[in-house]
Amino acid sequence: MPTLLGLRAAALTVTAVLLSTVLAGCGDDDTQDGDLTRQELSWEDCPTPSDAQGGGAAPSPLPDGGEWQCATMKAPLDWDDPKGDTIGLELIRARSSGDEGARIGSLIFNFGGPGGSGVTSLPSFAEDYETLRTRYDLVSFDPRGVGRSAPVICQNDQQLDAYFQQDATPDDAAERTELLENTKGFNDDCEQNSEKILPHVRTTDAARDLDLMRQVLGDKKLHYFGISYGTELGGVYAHLFPERVGRALFDAVVDPTQNAEQGSLGQTKGFQLALDNFAEDCVSKAEECPIGDSAQDVKDRIAGLLEDLDRTPIPGVFPRELTQTAATSGILQALYSQEFWEYLTQGLQEAYGGDGSILMLLSDSMNGRKENGEYSNIAAANAAINCADDKPRYDTAFVERKRPEFRAASPLFGDYLAWGMIACTDWAVPGAADHPVVSAPGSAPILVVGNTGDPATPYEGARKMVEALGEGVGIELTYRGQGHGAYDSKNKCVQDAVNGYLLDGKVPRAGTVCT
């Protein structure tokens, strides 16, 4: 299975999940002297999202009635050969709503994943950033390998349905063999269908794309809003181009000092913490918790459900059944945000009665599946970027040795996340490094916001990022809350600090705590 996505989850209801299959744009660049920094973008009304972006309708008008604009920026396929073949990177923007004299420049967003489409994500959360739009053009993009930007394609929709239903926590030799074969089959299909782009989707490549974007947009400095994996991308950018960092915010912060194993173990602990908080919240309400009499009872009943599903799946979304794997990924998806806890409660309650449809919809959201059965390329891009970045390759013997440690961290999720470490074992492209390098001496201050209840990027990662960026660069702010990220929690203290920094350059006092 691909490693767990660090993408901020989009809003969903119990009946619907919100959230060109070829290498696009290859060829010689058309600038007169091959200097891509001189290209002029042709901004037009945004088209409907492609299948790889997740499909759906074109973005709705902005809160003030303005229209979103999209453009394609050319970038080198291979940054080691900058005058060779190019790919097209899809961009989206909302022009600043304030006076031109107050405009600072463009604020570029990366919403994480890796593998999330910024072109579809930014409009989904536009209202959250209206204050920032008073002084910035809001810009996001599909990173290379994602959405419309030379998307990585691995398997078709029917194959992905089967892949995400497989038993991801094998109990015997036969199940281990099947998991390994399925993982190798997915990875082989990625190589066969996306061979040309796979070597060129590392985070260092995306960071160089960011700097090209900065120049093409006409900014002397990069003003940046990175969420989840977007904080890793921002850290790598700051390391490569410290003197070009403008005002930058890192929210839901990746620990840059961890390798893939340590990151998986950290997520295991983080999701267990989120599950503990969910269970405590349910039983603490004035009305009776419908899924357990105590916090421990809530967790025990979930564990019992997953054991039952391992033996006998229940009806999910017709014609698919809810398997143990699908239920686990659905639960994990719901733990990304406190706003989803009510759906998790309802989904568990119905699953105990034999109806797995809500948990299946949550699982579909995790995996990028729409109601019509079509998948975005988020899982393929997530695997491609992670495997190109991460040097370690883990085998089944390694996983077996580590399972006790993962189970101790989370009895419910330990096996699932431990076995996820084999995702890159048979990948066609070697991984670049044990962990990203983000040291950025000479950079402008970067505001680093950690959430104590974050399941996907545990709070400790914020302090590690601050230390790795270097003295005087990372400025830590703590939010004592729940969910993946802090700014979009609507916490006034967090938003005032972030807005004051990004809009007016007011750097908060290091160590500020928001509750």
Coordinates of C-alpha atoms in Angstrom, one line a residue:
M1 CA 0.0 0.0 0.0
P2 CA 1.2 3.5 -0.6
T3 CA 2.3 5.3 2.5
L4 CA -0.4 7.2 4.4
L5 CA -1.3 10.5 2.9
G6 CA -0.5 13.7 4.7
L7 CA -2.9 15.6 2.6
R8 CA -5.3 17.9 4.4
A9 CA -8.7 16.3 4.0
A10 CA -11.5 18.0 2.2
A11 CA -15.0 18.4 3.6
L12 CA -17.4 15.5 3.0
T13 CA -20.9 14.4 3.8
V14 CA -22.2 10.9 4.5
T15 CA -23.6 10.6 0.9
A16 CA -20.7 12.1 -1.1
V17 CA -17.0 12.3 -1.0
L18 CA -15.4 15.4 -2.2
L19 CA -12.0 15.1 -2.9
S20 CA -4.6 13.5 -19.0
T21 CA -3.6 10.2 -18.1
V22 CA -0.5 10.7 -20.2
L23 CA 2.7 12.6 -19.8
A24 CA 1.6 16.0 -20.8
G25 CA 3.6 18.9 -22.2
C26 CA 6.8 17.1 -23.2
G27 CA 8.8 18.8 -26.0
D28 CA 11.2 21.6 -26.5
D29 CA 10.5 24.8 -24.8
D30 CA 9.3 27.7 -26.9
T31 CA 11.1 30.6 -25.4
Q32 CA 13.4 32.2 -27.9
D33 CA 16.7 31.4 -26.1
G34 CA 15.6 28.5 -23.9
D35 CA 15.4 30.6 -20.7
L36 CA 12.2 29.4 -19.1
T37 CA 12.3 32.3 -16.6
R38 CA 11.2 34.6 -19.4
Q39 CA 8.1 32.7 -20.3
E40 CA 4.8 34.6 -20.1
L41 CA 1.8 32.7 -18.6
S42 CA -1.5 32.7 -20.5
W43 CA -4.1 33.0 -17.7
E44 CA -7.6 31.8 -18.7
D45 CA -10.8 30.5 -17.1
C46 CA -10.1 27.2 -15.4
P47 CA -11.3 24.1 -17.1
T48 CA -13.1 21.3 -15.3
P49 CA -10.7 19.1 -13.4
S50 CA -9.1 16.2 -15.2
D51 CA -9.6 12.6 -14.0
A52 CA -6.1 12.7 -12.5
Q53 CA -7.0 15.8 -10.5
G54 CA -10.1 14.1 -9.2
G55 CA -12.8 15.3 -11.7
G56 CA -15.8 17.4 -10.8
A57 CA -16.9 20.8 -11.8
A58 CA -14.8 23.9 -12.6
P59 CA -14.1 26.0 -9.5
S60 CA -17.0 28.2 -8.2
P61 CA -16.5 32.0 -8.3
L62 CA -14.6 33.6 -5.5
P63 CA -16.4 35.1 -2.5
D64 CA -16.4 38.5 -4.2
G65 CA -17.6 37.1 -7.5
G66 CA -14.2 37.1 -9.2
E67 CA -13.2 34.1 -11.3
W68 CA -10.3 31.7 -10.8
Q69 CA -7.7 31.7 -13.5
C70 CA -5.5 28.8 -14.7
A71 CA -2.3 28.6 -16.7
T72 CA 0.4 26.2 -17.6
M73 CA 4.0 26.9 -16.8
K74 CA 6.8 25.1 -18.6
A75 CA 9.6 23.5 -16.5
P76 CA 12.5 21.2 -17.4
L77 CA 11.6 17.5 -17.3
D78 CA 15.1 17.0 -16.0
W79 CA 16.6 19.8 -13.9
D80 CA 20.1 18.4 -14.7
D81 CA 19.3 19.2 -18.4
P82 CA 17.4 22.5 -18.1
K83 CA 17.4 23.2 -21.8
G84 CA 16.1 19.7 -22.7
D85 CA 12.5 18.5 -22.8
T86 CA 9.9 20.3 -20.8
I87 CA 6.8 19.4 -18.9
G88 CA 3.7 21.6 -18.2
L89 CA 2.9 22.5 -14.6
E90 CA -0.7 23.5 -14.0
L91 CA -1.2 26.7 -11.9
I92 CA -4.3 28.4 -10.5
R93 CA -4.6 31.9 -9.0
A94 CA -7.1 34.3 -7.4
R95 CA -6.0 37.9 -8.0
S96 CA -5.5 40.1 -4.9
S97 CA -8.8 41.7 -3.7
G98 CA -7.0 44.8 -2.2
D99 CA -5.5 47.9 -3.7
E100 CA -2.7 47.4 -6.1
G101 CA -0.4 49.5 -3.9
A102 CA -0.9 47.2 -0.9
R103 CA -0.2 44.0 -2.9
I104 CA 2.9 42.1 -1.7
G105 CA 3.1 39.6 -4.5
S106 CA 2.0 36.0 -4.9
L107 CA 1.4 33.6 -2.0
I108 CA 2.1 30.1 -3.2
F109 CA 0.3 27.2 -1.5
N110 CA 1.2 23.5 -1.3
F111 CA -1.5 21.4 0.5
G112 CA 0.6 18.3 1.0
G113 CA 0.2 14.6 0.2
P114 CA 2.6 14.4 -1.5
G115 CA 0.4 14.0 -4.4
G116 CA -2.4 16.4 -3.7
S117 CA -3.7 18.7 -6.5
G118 CA -3.2 22.3 -5.5
V119 CA -5.4 23.4 -8.5
T120 CA -8.4 21.7 -7.0
S121 CA -7.5 22.2 -3.3
L122 CA -7.1 26.0 -3.3
P123 CA -10.6 26.8 -4.5
S124 CA -12.1 24.3 -1.9
F125 CA -10.6 26.4 0.9
A126 CA -10.8 29.8 -0.6
E127 CA -12.9 31.4 2.1
D128 CA -10.3 30.4 4.7
Y129 CA -7.7 32.6 2.9
E130 CA -9.8 35.7 2.0
T131 CA -7.9 37.8 4.6
L132 CA -4.6 36.9 3.0
R133 CA -6.0 37.7 -0.5
T134 CA -6.2 41.4 0.5
R135 CA -2.5 41.7 -0.1
Y136 CA -1.5 38.6 -2.2
D137 CA -2.5 36.9 -5.3
L138 CA -3.3 33.4 -4.0
V139 CA -1.6 30.8 -6.2
S140 CA -1.3 27.0 -6.1
F141 CA -0.2 24.3 -8.5
D142 CA -0.2 20.6 -9.3
P143 CA 3.4 19.6 -8.5
R144 CA 5.2 17.5 -11.1
G145 CA 3.7 14.0 -11.3
V146 CA 0.3 15.3 -9.9
G147 CA -3.0 16.1 -11.5
R148 CA -2.5 17.9 -14.8
S149 CA 1.3 18.2 -14.3
A150 CA 2.7 15.2 -16.1
P151 CA 0.7 12.9 -13.9
V152 CA 2.1 9.6 -12.7
I153 CA -0.3 6.9 -13.7
C154 CA 0.0 3.3 -12.4
Q155 CA -3.2 1.3 -12.6
N156 CA -6.7 1.7 -13.9
D157 CA -9.8 2.1 -11.8
Q158 CA -10.7 -1.6 -11.6
Q159 CA -7.2 -2.5 -10.6
L160 CA -7.2 0.2 -7.9
D161 CA -10.5 -1.1 -6.5
A162 CA -8.9 -4.5 -6.0
Y163 CA -5.6 -3.0 -4.7
F164 CA -7.3 -1.0 -2.0
Q165 CA -9.4 -3.9 -0.9
Q166 CA -6.5 -6.3 -0.4
D167 CA -5.5 -7.6 3.0
A168 CA -2.8 -5.0 4.1
T169 CA -2.2 -6.8 7.4
P170 CA -1.2 -10.4 6.5
D171 CA -1.6 -13.1 9.1
D172 CA 0.2 -16.0 7.4
A173 CA 2.8 -16.8 4.7
A174 CA 0.2 -17.0 2.0
E175 CA -1.3 -13.6 2.8
R176 CA 2.2 -12.1 3.0
T177 CA 3.1 -13.5 -0.4
E178 CA -0.1 -12.0 -1.9
L179 CA 0.6 -8.6 -0.4
L180 CA 4.1 -8.6 -1.8
E181 CA 2.9 -9.7 -5.2
N182 CA 0.2 -7.0 -5.3
T183 CA 2.6 -4.3 -4.2
K184 CA 5.2 -5.4 -6.8
G185 CA 2.4 -5.4 -9.4
F186 CA 1.4 -1.9 -8.6
N187 CA 5.0 -0.7 -8.7
D188 CA 5.7 -2.5 -12.0
D189 CA 2.6 -0.9 -13.5
C190 CA 3.9 2.5 -12.4
E191 CA 7.1 1.9 -14.2
Q192 CA 5.4 0.7 -17.3
N193 CA 2.9 3.5 -17.6
S194 CA 5.0 6.4 -16.2
E195 CA 8.6 5.5 -16.9
K196 CA 9.6 8.9 -18.3
I197 CA 8.5 11.0 -15.3
L198 CA 9.3 8.7 -12.4
P199 CA 13.0 9.7 -12.0
H200 CA 12.0 13.4 -11.9
V201 CA 9.4 13.8 -9.2
R202 CA 11.7 14.2 -6.2
T203 CA 11.1 17.0 -3.7
T204 CA 14.3 18.7 -4.9
D205 CA 12.8 18.9 -8.4
A206 CA 9.6 20.4 -7.1
A207 CA 11.6 23.0 -5.1
R208 CA 13.4 24.1 -8.2
D209 CA 10.0 24.3 -9.9
L210 CA 8.9 26.6 -7.1
D211 CA 11.8 28.9 -7.7
L212 CA 11.0 29.0 -11.4
M213 CA 7.4 29.8 -10.5
R214 CA 8.6 32.6 -8.3
Q215 CA 10.5 34.2 -11.1
V216 CA 7.8 33.7 -13.8
L217 CA 5.2 35.3 -11.4
G218 CA 7.5 38.3 -11.1
D219 CA 8.4 38.0 -7.4
K220 CA 11.9 38.7 -6.0
K221 CA 11.2 36.5 -3.0
L222 CA 9.1 33.4 -2.5
H223 CA 6.1 33.9 -0.3
Y224 CA 4.8 30.5 0.7
F225 CA 2.1 28.6 2.7
G226 CA 3.1 25.0 3.1
I227 CA 0.8 22.4 4.8
S228 CA 1.9 18.9 5.8
Y229 CA 4.3 17.6 3.1
G230 CA 4.2 21.2 1.9
T231 CA 6.4 22.0 4.9
E232 CA 9.0 19.5 3.7
L233 CA 8.9 21.0 0.3
G234 CA 9.2 24.5 1.8
G235 CA 12.2 23.4 3.9
V236 CA 14.0 21.9 1.0
Y237 CA 13.4 25.1 -1.0
A238 CA 14.8 27.2 1.9
H239 CA 17.9 24.9 2.0
L240 CA 18.5 25.3 -1.8
F241 CA 17.6 29.0 -2.0
P242 CA 17.8 30.6 1.5
E243 CA 18.4 34.1 0.2
R244 CA 15.1 33.9 -1.8
V245 CA 12.8 33.1 1.0
G246 CA 10.3 35.9 1.7
R247 CA 7.4 35.3 4.2
A248 CA 6.9 31.6 4.7
L249 CA 4.5 29.6 6.9
F250 CA 4.8 25.9 7.7
D251 CA 1.7 24.4 9.1
A252 CA 1.2 20.7 10.1
V253 CA 4.9 20.2 10.1
V254 CA 6.8 17.2 8.8
D255 CA 9.8 16.1 11.0
P256 CA 12.7 16.5 8.5
T257 CA 15.1 14.4 10.7
Q258 CA 13.2 11.1 10.4
N259 CA 13.7 8.4 7.8
A260 CA 10.7 6.5 6.4
E261 CA 10.5 4.0 9.2
Q262 CA 10.7 6.7 11.9
G263 CA 8.1 8.7 10.1
S264 CA 5.7 5.7 9.9
L265 CA 6.2 5.0 13.6
G266 CA 5.5 8.6 14.4
Q267 CA 2.3 8.5 12.4
T268 CA 1.3 5.4 14.2
K269 CA 1.7 7.1 17.6
G270 CA -0.1 10.2 16.2
F271 CA -3.2 8.4 14.9
Q272 CA -3.4 6.4 18.2
L273 CA -3.4 9.7 20.1
A274 CA -6.2 11.0 17.8
L275 CA -8.1 7.8 18.3
D276 CA -7.7 8.2 22.1
N277 CA -9.0 11.7 21.9
F278 CA -11.9 10.7 19.7
A279 CA -13.0 8.0 22.1
E280 CA -12.7 10.3 25.1
D281 CA -14.7 13.0 23.3
C282 CA -17.5 10.6 22.5
V283 CA -18.0 9.4 26.1
S284 CA -17.6 12.8 27.6
K285 CA -20.6 14.3 25.9
A286 CA -23.8 14.9 27.8
E287 CA -25.7 12.4 25.6
E288 CA -24.9 8.7 25.6
C289 CA -22.0 7.7 23.3
P290 CA -23.6 5.3 20.8
I291 CA -20.4 3.3 20.2
G292 CA -19.2 2.5 23.7
D293 CA -19.7 2.9 27.4
S294 CA -16.1 4.1 28.1
A295 CA -13.2 5.3 26.0
Q296 CA -11.6 1.9 26.3
D297 CA -14.9 0.2 25.3
V298 CA -15.0 2.4 22.2
K299 CA -11.5 1.3 21.1
D300 CA -12.2 -2.4 22.0
R301 CA -15.3 -2.4 19.9
I302 CA -13.4 -0.9 16.9
A303 CA -10.7 -3.6 17.3
G304 CA -13.4 -6.2 17.4
L305 CA -15.0 -4.9 14.2
L306 CA -11.7 -5.0 12.4
E307 CA -11.1 -8.5 13.5
D308 CA -14.5 -9.5 12.3
L309 CA -14.0 -7.8 8.9
D310 CA -10.7 -9.7 8.5
R311 CA -12.8 -12.9 8.4
T312 CA -16.0 -11.7 6.9
P313 CA -16.5 -8.3 5.1
I314 CA -19.8 -6.6 5.2
P315 CA -21.7 -4.6 2.5
G316 CA -20.0 -1.3 1.7
V317 CA -20.8 0.8 -1.3
F318 CA -22.4 -1.6 -3.8
P319 CA -21.0 -3.7 -5.3
R320 CA -17.9 -3.4 -3.1
E321 CA -17.6 -4.8 0.4
L322 CA -16.1 -3.2 3.4
T323 CA -12.9 -5.1 4.2
Q324 CA -10.7 -4.8 7.2
T325 CA -8.3 -2.7 5.1
A326 CA -11.0 -0.4 3.8
A327 CA -12.4 0.1 7.3
T328 CA -8.9 0.9 8.7
S329 CA -8.2 3.5 6.0
G330 CA -11.7 5.0 6.5
I331 CA -11.1 5.3 10.3
L332 CA -7.7 6.9 9.7
Q333 CA -9.2 9.4 7.2
A334 CA -11.8 10.5 9.8
L335 CA -9.1 11.1 12.4
Y336 CA -7.5 13.7 10.2
S337 CA -10.0 16.3 11.4
Q338 CA -12.2 16.7 14.4
E339 CA -14.9 17.9 12.0
F340 CA -15.1 14.3 10.8
W341 CA -15.6 12.6 14.2
E342 CA -19.3 12.7 13.9
Y343 CA -19.1 10.8 10.6
L344 CA -16.8 8.3 12.2
T345 CA -19.2 7.8 15.1
Q346 CA -22.1 7.3 12.6
G347 CA -20.0 5.1 10.4
L348 CA -19.0 2.8 13.2
Q349 CA -22.5 2.6 14.6
E350 CA -23.9 1.6 11.2
A351 CA -21.0 -0.9 10.6
Y352 CA -21.9 -2.6 13.9
G353 CA -25.3 -3.1 12.3
G354 CA -23.9 -4.5 9.1
D355 CA -23.8 -1.4 6.9
G356 CA -20.3 -0.3 5.9
S357 CA -21.1 2.4 3.5
I358 CA -20.0 5.4 5.5
L359 CA -16.6 3.9 6.4
M360 CA -16.3 2.9 2.7
L361 CA -16.9 6.5 1.7
L362 CA -14.2 7.7 4.1
S363 CA -11.8 5.1 2.7
D364 CA -12.6 6.3 -0.8
S365 CA -11.7 9.8 0.2
M366 CA -8.4 8.7 1.5
N367 CA -7.6 6.9 -1.8
G368 CA -8.9 9.5 -4.2
R369 CA -11.9 7.6 -5.4
K370 CA -15.1 9.4 -6.7
E371 CA -18.6 8.1 -6.5
N372 CA -18.5 7.1 -10.2
G373 CA -15.6 4.8 -9.5
E374 CA -12.9 7.0 -11.1
Y375 CA -9.7 7.6 -9.1
S376 CA -7.5 10.7 -9.1
N377 CA -3.8 10.0 -9.3
I378 CA -3.1 10.9 -5.7
A379 CA -2.1 7.4 -4.7
A380 CA 0.2 7.0 -7.7
A381 CA 1.8 10.4 -7.2
N382 CA 2.2 9.8 -3.4
A383 CA 4.0 6.5 -4.0
A384 CA 6.2 8.0 -6.8
I385 CA 7.3 11.0 -4.8
N386 CA 7.9 9.2 -1.5
C387 CA 9.8 6.4 -3.2
A388 CA 11.9 8.8 -5.2
D389 CA 12.7 10.7 -2.0
D390 CA 13.2 7.9 0.5
K391 CA 16.4 5.9 0.2
P392 CA 15.5 3.0 2.6
R393 CA 14.0 -0.1 1.1
Y394 CA 12.3 -2.4 3.7
D395 CA 11.6 -6.1 3.3
T396 CA 9.2 -8.4 5.1
A397 CA 11.9 -9.6 7.6
F398 CA 12.4 -6.0 8.6
V399 CA 8.7 -5.4 9.0
E400 CA 8.3 -8.5 11.1
R401 CA 11.1 -7.3 13.4
K402 CA 9.5 -3.9 13.8
R403 CA 5.8 -5.0 14.2
P404 CA 6.0 -5.4 18.0
E405 CA 7.2 -1.8 18.3
F406 CA 4.5 -0.5 16.0
R407 CA 1.9 -2.6 17.8
A408 CA 3.0 -1.1 21.1
A409 CA 2.6 2.3 19.6
S410 CA -0.9 1.5 18.4
P411 CA -2.7 -1.9 18.9
L412 CA -5.2 -0.8 16.2
F413 CA -3.1 0.8 13.5
G414 CA 0.4 -0.7 14.2
D415 CA 0.3 -3.6 11.8
Y416 CA -1.3 -1.6 9.0
L417 CA 1.3 1.2 9.1
A418 CA 4.2 -1.3 9.6
W419 CA 3.3 -3.2 6.5
G420 CA 3.0 0.0 4.6
M421 CA 6.8 0.3 4.8
I422 CA 7.2 -2.2 2.0
A423 CA 5.6 0.2 -0.5
C424 CA 8.9 1.2 -2.1
T425 CA 10.6 -2.2 -2.0
D426 CA 10.4 -2.9 -5.7
W427 CA 10.3 0.7 -6.9
A428 CA 12.0 1.3 -10.2
V429 CA 13.8 4.5 -9.1
P430 CA 16.3 4.6 -6.3
G431 CA 15.5 6.9 -3.3
A432 CA 17.5 10.0 -2.9
A433 CA 18.3 10.2 0.8
D434 CA 17.4 9.0 4.3
H435 CA 15.6 12.3 5.1
P436 CA 15.3 15.8 3.6
V437 CA 17.9 18.4 4.2
V438 CA 16.4 21.7 5.3
S439 CA 19.1 23.7 7.0
A440 CA 18.8 27.3 5.7
P441 CA 21.3 29.7 7.2
G442 CA 20.7 33.2 5.9
S443 CA 17.0 32.6 5.3
A444 CA 14.4 35.1 6.4
P445 CA 12.3 33.9 9.4
I446 CA 9.9 31.0 8.7
L447 CA 6.9 30.7 11.0
V448 CA 6.5 27.0 12.0
V449 CA 3.1 26.0 13.5
G450 CA 2.7 22.7 15.4
N451 CA -0.6 21.2 16.6
T452 CA -0.4 19.1 19.7
G453 CA -3.2 16.8 18.5
D454 CA -2.1 16.4 14.9
P455 CA -2.3 12.7 13.9
A456 CA -0.5 12.7 10.6
T457 CA 2.4 15.1 11.4
P458 CA 2.9 14.8 15.1
Y459 CA 3.6 17.9 17.1
E460 CA 7.2 17.0 17.8
G461 CA 8.0 17.5 14.2
A462 CA 7.6 21.3 14.5
R463 CA 10.4 21.6 17.0
K464 CA 12.6 19.3 14.9
M465 CA 11.9 21.5 11.8
V466 CA 12.8 24.6 13.8
E467 CA 16.1 23.1 15.0
A468 CA 17.0 21.8 11.5
L469 CA 16.3 25.1 9.7
G470 CA 18.9 26.7 12.0
E471 CA 19.3 29.4 14.5
G472 CA 17.2 32.5 13.9
V473 CA 15.3 30.9 10.9
G474 CA 12.5 28.8 12.3
I475 CA 10.0 30.6 14.7
E476 CA 7.9 28.0 16.5
L477 CA 4.2 28.6 17.4
T478 CA 2.2 25.9 19.2
Y479 CA -1.6 25.3 18.8
R480 CA -3.1 23.1 21.5
G481 CA -5.9 21.6 19.4
Q482 CA -7.0 18.6 17.4
G483 CA -6.7 17.7 13.7
H484 CA -4.2 18.0 10.9
G485 CA -3.0 21.6 10.8
A486 CA -3.7 24.7 12.8
Y487 CA -4.6 27.7 10.6
D488 CA -7.8 26.2 9.2
S489 CA -9.0 25.3 12.7
K490 CA -10.3 28.9 12.8
N491 CA -8.5 29.4 16.1
K492 CA -8.3 33.2 16.4
C493 CA -4.9 33.2 18.1
V494 CA -3.3 31.2 15.4
Q495 CA -4.9 33.1 12.5
D496 CA -4.0 36.5 14.0
A497 CA -0.4 35.4 14.4
V498 CA -0.2 34.0 10.9
N499 CA -2.0 36.9 9.3
G500 CA 0.1 39.4 11.2
Y501 CA 3.2 37.7 9.9
L502 CA 2.2 37.1 6.3
L503 CA 0.4 40.5 5.8
D504 CA 2.5 42.8 7.9
G505 CA 5.8 41.1 8.6
K506 CA 5.2 40.9 12.3
V507 CA 7.1 37.9 13.5
P508 CA 5.5 36.3 16.6
R509 CA 7.5 35.7 19.7
A510 CA 9.2 32.3 19.5
G511 CA 7.4 29.8 21.7
T512 CA 4.0 31.5 21.5
V513 CA 1.2 29.0 22.5
C514 CA -2.4 29.3 21.2
T515 CA -5.3 27.4 22.9

